[in-house]
PDB file of C-alpha atoms in Angstrom:
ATOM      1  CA  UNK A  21      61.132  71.516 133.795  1.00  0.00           C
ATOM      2  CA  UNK A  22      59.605  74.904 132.589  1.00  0.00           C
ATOM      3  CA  UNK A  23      61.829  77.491 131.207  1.00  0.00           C
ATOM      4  CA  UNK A  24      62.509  80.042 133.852  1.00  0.00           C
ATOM      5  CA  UNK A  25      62.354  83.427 132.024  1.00  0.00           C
ATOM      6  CA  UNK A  26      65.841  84.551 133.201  1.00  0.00           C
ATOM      7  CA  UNK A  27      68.688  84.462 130.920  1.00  0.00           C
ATOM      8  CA  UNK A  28      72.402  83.339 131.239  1.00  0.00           C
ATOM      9  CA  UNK A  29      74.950  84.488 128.907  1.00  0.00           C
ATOM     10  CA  UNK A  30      78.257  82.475 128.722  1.00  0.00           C
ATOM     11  CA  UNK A  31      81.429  83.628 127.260  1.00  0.00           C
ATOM     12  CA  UNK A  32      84.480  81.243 126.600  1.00  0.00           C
ATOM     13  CA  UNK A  33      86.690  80.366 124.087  1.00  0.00           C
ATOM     14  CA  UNK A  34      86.497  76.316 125.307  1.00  0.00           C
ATOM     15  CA  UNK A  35      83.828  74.700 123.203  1.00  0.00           C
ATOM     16  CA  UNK A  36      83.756  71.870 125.834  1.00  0.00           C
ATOM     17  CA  UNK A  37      83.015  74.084 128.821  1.00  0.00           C
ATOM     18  CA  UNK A  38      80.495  76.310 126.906  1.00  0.00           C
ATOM     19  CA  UNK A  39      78.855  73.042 125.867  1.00  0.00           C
ATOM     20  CA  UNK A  40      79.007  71.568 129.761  1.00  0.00           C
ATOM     21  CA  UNK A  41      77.486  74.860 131.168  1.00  0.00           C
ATOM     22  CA  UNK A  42      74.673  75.651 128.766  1.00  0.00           C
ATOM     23  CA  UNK A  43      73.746  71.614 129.529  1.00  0.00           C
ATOM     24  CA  UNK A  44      73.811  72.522 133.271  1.00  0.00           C
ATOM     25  CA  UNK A  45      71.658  75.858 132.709  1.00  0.00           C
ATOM     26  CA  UNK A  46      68.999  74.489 130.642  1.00  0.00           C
ATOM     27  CA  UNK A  47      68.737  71.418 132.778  1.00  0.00           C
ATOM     28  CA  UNK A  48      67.640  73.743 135.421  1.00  0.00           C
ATOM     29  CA  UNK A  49      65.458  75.498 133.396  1.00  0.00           C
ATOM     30  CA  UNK A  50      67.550  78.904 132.307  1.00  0.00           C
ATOM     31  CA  UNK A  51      67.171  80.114 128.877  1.00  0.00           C
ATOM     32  CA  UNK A  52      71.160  80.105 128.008  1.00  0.00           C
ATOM     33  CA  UNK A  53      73.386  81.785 125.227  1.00  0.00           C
ATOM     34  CA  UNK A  54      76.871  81.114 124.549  1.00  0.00           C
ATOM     35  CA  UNK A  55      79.465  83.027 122.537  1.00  0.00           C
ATOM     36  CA  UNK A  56      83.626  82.346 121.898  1.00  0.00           C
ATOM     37  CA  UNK A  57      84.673  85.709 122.124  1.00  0.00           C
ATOM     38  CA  UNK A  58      83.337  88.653 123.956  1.00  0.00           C
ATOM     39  CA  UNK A  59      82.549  90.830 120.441  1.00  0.00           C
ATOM     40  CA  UNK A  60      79.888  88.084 119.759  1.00  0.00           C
ATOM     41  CA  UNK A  61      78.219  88.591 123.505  1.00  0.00           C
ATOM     42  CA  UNK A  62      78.614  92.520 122.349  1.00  0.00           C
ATOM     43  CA  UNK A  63      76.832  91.752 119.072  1.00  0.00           C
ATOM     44  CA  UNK A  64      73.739  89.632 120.392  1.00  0.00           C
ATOM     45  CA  UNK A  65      70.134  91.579 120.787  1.00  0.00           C
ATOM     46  CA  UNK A  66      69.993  90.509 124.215  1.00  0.00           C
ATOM     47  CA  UNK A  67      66.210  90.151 125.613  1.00  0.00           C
ATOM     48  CA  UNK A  68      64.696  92.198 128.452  1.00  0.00           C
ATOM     49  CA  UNK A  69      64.825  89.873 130.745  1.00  0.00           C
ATOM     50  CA  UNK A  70      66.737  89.393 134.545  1.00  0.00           C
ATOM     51  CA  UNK A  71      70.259  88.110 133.780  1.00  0.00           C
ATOM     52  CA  UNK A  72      73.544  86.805 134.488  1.00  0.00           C
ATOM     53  CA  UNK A  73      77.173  86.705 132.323  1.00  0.00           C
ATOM     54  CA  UNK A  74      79.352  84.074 132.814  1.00  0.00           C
ATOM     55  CA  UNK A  75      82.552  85.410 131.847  1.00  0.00           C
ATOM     56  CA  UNK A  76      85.954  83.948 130.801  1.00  0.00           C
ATOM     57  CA  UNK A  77      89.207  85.586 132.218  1.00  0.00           C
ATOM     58  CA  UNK A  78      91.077  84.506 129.003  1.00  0.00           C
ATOM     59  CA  UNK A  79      89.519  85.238 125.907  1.00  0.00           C
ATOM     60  CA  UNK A  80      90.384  85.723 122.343  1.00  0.00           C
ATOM     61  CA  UNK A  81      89.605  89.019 121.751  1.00  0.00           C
ATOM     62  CA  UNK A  82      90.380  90.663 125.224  1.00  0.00           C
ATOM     63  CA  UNK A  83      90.656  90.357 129.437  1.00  0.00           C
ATOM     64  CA  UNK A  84      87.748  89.340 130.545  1.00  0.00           C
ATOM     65  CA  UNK A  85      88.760  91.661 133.718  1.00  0.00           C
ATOM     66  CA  UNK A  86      89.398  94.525 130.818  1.00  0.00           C
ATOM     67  CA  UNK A  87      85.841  93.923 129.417  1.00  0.00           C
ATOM     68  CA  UNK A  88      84.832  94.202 133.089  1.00  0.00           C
ATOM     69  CA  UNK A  89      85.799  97.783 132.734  1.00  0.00           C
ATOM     70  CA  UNK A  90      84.678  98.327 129.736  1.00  0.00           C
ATOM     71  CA  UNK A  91      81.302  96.990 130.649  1.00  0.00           C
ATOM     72  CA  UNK A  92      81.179  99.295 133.681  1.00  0.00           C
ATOM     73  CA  UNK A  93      79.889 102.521 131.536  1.00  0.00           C
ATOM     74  CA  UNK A  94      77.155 100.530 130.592  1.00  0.00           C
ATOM     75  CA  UNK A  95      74.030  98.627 132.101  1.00  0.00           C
ATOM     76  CA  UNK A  96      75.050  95.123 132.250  1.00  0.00           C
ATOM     77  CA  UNK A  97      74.397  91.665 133.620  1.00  0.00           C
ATOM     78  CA  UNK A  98      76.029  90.901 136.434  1.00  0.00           C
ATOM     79  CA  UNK A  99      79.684  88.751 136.093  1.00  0.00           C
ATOM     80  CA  UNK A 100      80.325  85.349 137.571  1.00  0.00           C
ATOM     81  CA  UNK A 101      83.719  85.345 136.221  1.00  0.00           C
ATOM     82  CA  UNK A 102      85.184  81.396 135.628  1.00  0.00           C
ATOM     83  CA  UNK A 103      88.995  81.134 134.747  1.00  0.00           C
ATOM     84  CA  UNK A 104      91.650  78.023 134.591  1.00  0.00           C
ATOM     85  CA  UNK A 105      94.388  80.567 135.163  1.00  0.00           C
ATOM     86  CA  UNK A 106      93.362  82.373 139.003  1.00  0.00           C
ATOM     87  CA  UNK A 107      94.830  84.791 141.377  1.00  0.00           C
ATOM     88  CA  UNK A 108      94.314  86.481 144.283  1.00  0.00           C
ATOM     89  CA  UNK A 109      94.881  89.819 142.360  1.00  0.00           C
ATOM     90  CA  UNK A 110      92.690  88.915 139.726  1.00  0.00           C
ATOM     91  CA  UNK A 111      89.804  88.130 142.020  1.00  0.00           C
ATOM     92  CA  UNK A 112      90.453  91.094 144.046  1.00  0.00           C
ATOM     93  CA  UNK A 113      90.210  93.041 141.098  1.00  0.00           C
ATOM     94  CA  UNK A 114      87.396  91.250 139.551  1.00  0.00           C
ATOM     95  CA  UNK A 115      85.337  91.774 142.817  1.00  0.00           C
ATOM     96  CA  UNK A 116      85.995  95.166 143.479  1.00  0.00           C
ATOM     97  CA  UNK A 117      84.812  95.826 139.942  1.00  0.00           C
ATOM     98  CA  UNK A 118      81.159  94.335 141.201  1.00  0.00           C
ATOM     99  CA  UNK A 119      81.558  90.909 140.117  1.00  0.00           C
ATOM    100  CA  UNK A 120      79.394  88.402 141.797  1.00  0.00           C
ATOM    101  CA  UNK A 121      81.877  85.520 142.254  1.00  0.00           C
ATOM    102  CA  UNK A 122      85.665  84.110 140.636  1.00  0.00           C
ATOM    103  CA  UNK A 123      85.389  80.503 140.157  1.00  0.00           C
ATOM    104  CA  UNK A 124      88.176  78.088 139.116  1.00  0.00           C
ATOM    105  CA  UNK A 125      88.261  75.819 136.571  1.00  0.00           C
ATOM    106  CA  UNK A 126      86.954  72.962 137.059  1.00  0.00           C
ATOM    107  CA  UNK A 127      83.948  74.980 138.387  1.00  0.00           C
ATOM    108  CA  UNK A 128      81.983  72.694 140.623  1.00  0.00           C
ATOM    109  CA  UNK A 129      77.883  72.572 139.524  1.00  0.00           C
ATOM    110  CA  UNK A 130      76.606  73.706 143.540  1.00  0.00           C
ATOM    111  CA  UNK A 131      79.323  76.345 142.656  1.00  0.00           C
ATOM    112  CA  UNK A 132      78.211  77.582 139.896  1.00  0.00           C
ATOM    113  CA  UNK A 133      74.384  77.223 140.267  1.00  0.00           C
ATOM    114  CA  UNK A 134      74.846  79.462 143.392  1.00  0.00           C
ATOM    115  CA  UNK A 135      76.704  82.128 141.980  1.00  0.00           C
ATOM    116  CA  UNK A 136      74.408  82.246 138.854  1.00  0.00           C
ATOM    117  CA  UNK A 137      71.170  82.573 141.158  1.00  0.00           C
ATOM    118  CA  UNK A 138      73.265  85.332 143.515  1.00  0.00           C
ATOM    119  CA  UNK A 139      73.781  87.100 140.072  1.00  0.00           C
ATOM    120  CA  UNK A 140      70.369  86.841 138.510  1.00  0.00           C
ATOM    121  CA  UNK A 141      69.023  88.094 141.844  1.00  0.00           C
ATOM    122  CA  UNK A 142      71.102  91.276 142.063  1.00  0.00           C
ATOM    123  CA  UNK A 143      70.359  92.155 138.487  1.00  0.00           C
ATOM    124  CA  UNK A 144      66.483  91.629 139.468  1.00  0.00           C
ATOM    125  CA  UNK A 145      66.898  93.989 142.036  1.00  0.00           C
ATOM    126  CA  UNK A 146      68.951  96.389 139.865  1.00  0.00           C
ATOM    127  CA  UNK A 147      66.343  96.583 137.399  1.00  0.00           C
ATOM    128  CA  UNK A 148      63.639  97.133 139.803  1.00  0.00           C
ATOM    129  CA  UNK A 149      65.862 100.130 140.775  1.00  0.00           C
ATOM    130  CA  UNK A 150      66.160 101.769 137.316  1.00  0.00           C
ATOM    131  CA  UNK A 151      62.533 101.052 136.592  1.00  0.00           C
ATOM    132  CA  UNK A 152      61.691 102.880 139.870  1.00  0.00           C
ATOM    133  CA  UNK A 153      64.120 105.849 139.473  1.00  0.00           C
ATOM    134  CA  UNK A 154      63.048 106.004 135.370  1.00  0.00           C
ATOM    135  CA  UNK A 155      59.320 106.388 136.568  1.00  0.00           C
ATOM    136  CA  UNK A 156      60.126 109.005 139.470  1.00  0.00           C
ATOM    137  CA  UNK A 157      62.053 111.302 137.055  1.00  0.00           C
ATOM    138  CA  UNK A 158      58.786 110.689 134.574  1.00  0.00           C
ATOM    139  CA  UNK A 159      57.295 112.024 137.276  1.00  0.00           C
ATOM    140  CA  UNK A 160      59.835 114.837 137.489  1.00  0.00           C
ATOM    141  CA  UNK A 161      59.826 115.916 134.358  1.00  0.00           C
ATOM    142  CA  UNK A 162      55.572 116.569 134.846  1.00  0.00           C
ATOM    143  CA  UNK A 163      56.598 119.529 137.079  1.00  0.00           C
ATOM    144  CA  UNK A 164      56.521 122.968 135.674  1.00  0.00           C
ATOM    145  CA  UNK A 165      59.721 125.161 135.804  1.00  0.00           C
ATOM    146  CA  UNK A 166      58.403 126.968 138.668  1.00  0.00           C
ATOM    147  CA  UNK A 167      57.396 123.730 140.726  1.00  0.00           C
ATOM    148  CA  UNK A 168      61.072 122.719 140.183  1.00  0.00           C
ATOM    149  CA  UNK A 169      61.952 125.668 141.920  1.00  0.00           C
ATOM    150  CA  UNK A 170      59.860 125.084 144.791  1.00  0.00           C
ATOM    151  CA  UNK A 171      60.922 121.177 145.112  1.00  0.00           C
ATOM    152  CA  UNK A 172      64.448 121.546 145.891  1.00  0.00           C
ATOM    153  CA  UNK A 173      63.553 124.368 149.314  1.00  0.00           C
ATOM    154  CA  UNK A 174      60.524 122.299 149.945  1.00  0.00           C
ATOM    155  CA  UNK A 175      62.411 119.469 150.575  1.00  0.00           C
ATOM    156  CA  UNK A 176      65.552 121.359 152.258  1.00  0.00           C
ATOM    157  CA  UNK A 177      62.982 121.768 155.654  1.00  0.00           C
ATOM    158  CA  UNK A 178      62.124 125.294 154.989  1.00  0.00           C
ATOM    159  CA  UNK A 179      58.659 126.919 156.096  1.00  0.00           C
ATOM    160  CA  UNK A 180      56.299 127.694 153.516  1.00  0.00           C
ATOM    161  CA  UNK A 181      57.273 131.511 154.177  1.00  0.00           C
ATOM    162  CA  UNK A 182      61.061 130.854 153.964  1.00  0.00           C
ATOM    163  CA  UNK A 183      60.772 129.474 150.686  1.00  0.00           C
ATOM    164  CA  UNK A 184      58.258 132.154 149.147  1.00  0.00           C
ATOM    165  CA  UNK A 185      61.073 134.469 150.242  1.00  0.00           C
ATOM    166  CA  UNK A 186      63.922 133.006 148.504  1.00  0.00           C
ATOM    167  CA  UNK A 187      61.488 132.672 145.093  1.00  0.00           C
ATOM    168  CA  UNK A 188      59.835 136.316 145.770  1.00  0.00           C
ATOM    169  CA  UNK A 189      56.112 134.455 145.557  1.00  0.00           C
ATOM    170  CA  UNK A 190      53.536 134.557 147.896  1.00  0.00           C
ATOM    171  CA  UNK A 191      53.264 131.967 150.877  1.00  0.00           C
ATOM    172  CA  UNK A 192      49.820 131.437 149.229  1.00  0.00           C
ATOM    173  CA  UNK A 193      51.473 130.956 146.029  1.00  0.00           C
ATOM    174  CA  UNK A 194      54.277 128.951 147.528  1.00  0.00           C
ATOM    175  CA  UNK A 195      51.677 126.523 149.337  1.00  0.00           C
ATOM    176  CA  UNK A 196      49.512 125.886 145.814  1.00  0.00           C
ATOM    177  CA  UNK A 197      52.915 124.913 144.169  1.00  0.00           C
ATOM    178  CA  UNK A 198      53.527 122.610 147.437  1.00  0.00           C
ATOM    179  CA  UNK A 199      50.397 120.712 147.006  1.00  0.00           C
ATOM    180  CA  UNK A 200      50.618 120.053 142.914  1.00  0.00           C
ATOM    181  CA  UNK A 201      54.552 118.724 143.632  1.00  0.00           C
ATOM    182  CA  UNK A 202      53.340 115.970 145.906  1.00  0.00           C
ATOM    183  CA  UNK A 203      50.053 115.447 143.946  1.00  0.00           C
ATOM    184  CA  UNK A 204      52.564 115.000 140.638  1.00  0.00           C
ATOM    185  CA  UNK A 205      55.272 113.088 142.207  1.00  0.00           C
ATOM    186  CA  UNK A 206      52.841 111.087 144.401  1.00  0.00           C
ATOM    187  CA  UNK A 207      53.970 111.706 147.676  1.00  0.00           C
ATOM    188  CA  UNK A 208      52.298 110.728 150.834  1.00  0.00           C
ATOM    189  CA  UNK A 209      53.915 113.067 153.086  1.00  0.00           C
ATOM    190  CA  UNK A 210      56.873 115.148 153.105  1.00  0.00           C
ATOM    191  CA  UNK A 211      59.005 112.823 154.054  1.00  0.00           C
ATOM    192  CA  UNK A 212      58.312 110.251 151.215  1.00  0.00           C
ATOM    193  CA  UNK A 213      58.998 113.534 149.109  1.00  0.00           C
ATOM    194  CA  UNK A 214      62.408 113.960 150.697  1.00  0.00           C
ATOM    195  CA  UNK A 215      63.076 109.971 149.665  1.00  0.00           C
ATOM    196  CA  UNK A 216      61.660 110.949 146.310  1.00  0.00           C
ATOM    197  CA  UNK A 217      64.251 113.616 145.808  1.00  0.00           C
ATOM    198  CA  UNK A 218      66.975 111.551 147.718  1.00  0.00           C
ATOM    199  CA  UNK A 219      66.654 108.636 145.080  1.00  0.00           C
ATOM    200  CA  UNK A 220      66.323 111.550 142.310  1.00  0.00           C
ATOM    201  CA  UNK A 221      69.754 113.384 143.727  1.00  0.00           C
ATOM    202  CA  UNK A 222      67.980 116.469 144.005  1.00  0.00           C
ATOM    203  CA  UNK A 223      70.160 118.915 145.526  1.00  0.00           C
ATOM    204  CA  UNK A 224      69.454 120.016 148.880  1.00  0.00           C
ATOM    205  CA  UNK A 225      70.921 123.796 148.914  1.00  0.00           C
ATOM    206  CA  UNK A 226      69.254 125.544 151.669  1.00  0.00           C
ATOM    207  CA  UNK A 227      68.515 124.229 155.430  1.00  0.00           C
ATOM    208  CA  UNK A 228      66.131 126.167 158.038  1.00  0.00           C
ATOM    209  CA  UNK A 229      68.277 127.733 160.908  1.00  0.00           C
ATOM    210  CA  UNK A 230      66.860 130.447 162.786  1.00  0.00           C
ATOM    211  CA  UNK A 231      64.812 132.147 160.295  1.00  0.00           C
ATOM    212  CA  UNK A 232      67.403 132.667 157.742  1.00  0.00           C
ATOM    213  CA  UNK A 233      68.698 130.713 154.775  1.00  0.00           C
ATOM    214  CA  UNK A 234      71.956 128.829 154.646  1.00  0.00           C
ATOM    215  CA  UNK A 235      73.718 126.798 152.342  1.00  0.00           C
ATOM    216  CA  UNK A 236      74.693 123.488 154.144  1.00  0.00           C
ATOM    217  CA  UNK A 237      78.265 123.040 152.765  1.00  0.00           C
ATOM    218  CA  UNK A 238      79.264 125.793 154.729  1.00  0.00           C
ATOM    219  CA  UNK A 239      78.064 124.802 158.243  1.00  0.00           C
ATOM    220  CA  UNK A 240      80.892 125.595 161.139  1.00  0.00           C
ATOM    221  CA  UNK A 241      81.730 122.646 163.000  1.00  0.00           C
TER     222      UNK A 241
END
């Protein structure tokens, strides 16, 4: 079987079951690294690829729920975690942190197989995500200061005129400004520009309500 480039990283202190699981993995074709404790996962130059972390609950060197949470601040595989030792807290907890699945030892193959594939194709989707939002702020960042002015109360739904207003330019002005944002950002209309800004949390300060400007947090109910 040809390797799949897609990588699965296993942490456990059991020799035995790190042995069983990287047998499994590269059976099926996924490149697979294993590690005792979770400072040697921390240590390894891990390669750009889609992935998935089989993790321990009991380790040497510290909770696998704890490294969870430590992992958290950080871009990161997704977790299957595997433990001999389970709980309902523990999976609660493990799940609400944005772990894919909490097996128990023994950790049936179909098990396991699924969980790793649910895992490898979240992360695949993830990265899509940050490769999208890195290139969009790329694009961002190709906007002069004054263009980032006009962005924010283009994409709030104000006229042309409203917005030259609040910036003391021209509606010509405003309009030339208009047209190089959605050439830079590579907008089709002004409602893929309002995505565009969506994804890039631009805030959206102003909204068009008879003519005048208002800030939205203070709307009456």
């Amino acid at each position: 079987m040809s390797q799949r480039k897609e990588m699965v990283f296993v942490v456990d202190d059991d020799a035995r079951v790190r042995e069983a699981i990287n047998e499994l993995l590269e059976s099926l074709g996924w490149q697979s690294e294993t590690f005792a404790a979770a400072a040697d996962y921390v240590a390894y130059a891990k390669p750009d690829l889609p992935a998935c972390l089989i993790l321990d609950v009991e380790l040497p060197d510290i909770n696998g729920l704890e490294f969870q949470k430590q992992l958290s601040d950080d871009v990161h595989p997704p977790i299957v975690f595997i433990t001999g030792h389970g709980d309902i807290p523990s999976s609660v907890r493990a799940i609400q942190g944005g772990a894919v699945d909490f097996l128990t030892k023994p950790v049936g193959e179909n098990d396991l197989v699924a969980a790793v594939r649910a895992a490898i194709d979240r992360d695949r989707i993830q990265r899509s995500a940050r490769a999208e939002l890195s290139e969009l702020a790329r694009r961002l960042a190709a906007l002069t200061p004054r263009e980032r002015e006009v962005l924010p109360l283009v994409v709030s739904g104000l006229l042309n005129k409203q917005a030259a207003a609040e910036l003391g330019i021209s509606e010509i002005t405003l309009e030339i400004h208009r047209s190089k944002i959605m050439h830079k950002m590579r907008a089709e209309s002004l409602a893929d520009l309002v995505r565009i800004a969506e994804k890039l949390r631009i805030p959206i300060t102003h909204s068009r309500r008879s003519g005048s400007l208002q800030e939205c947090p203070t709307r009456s109910p």
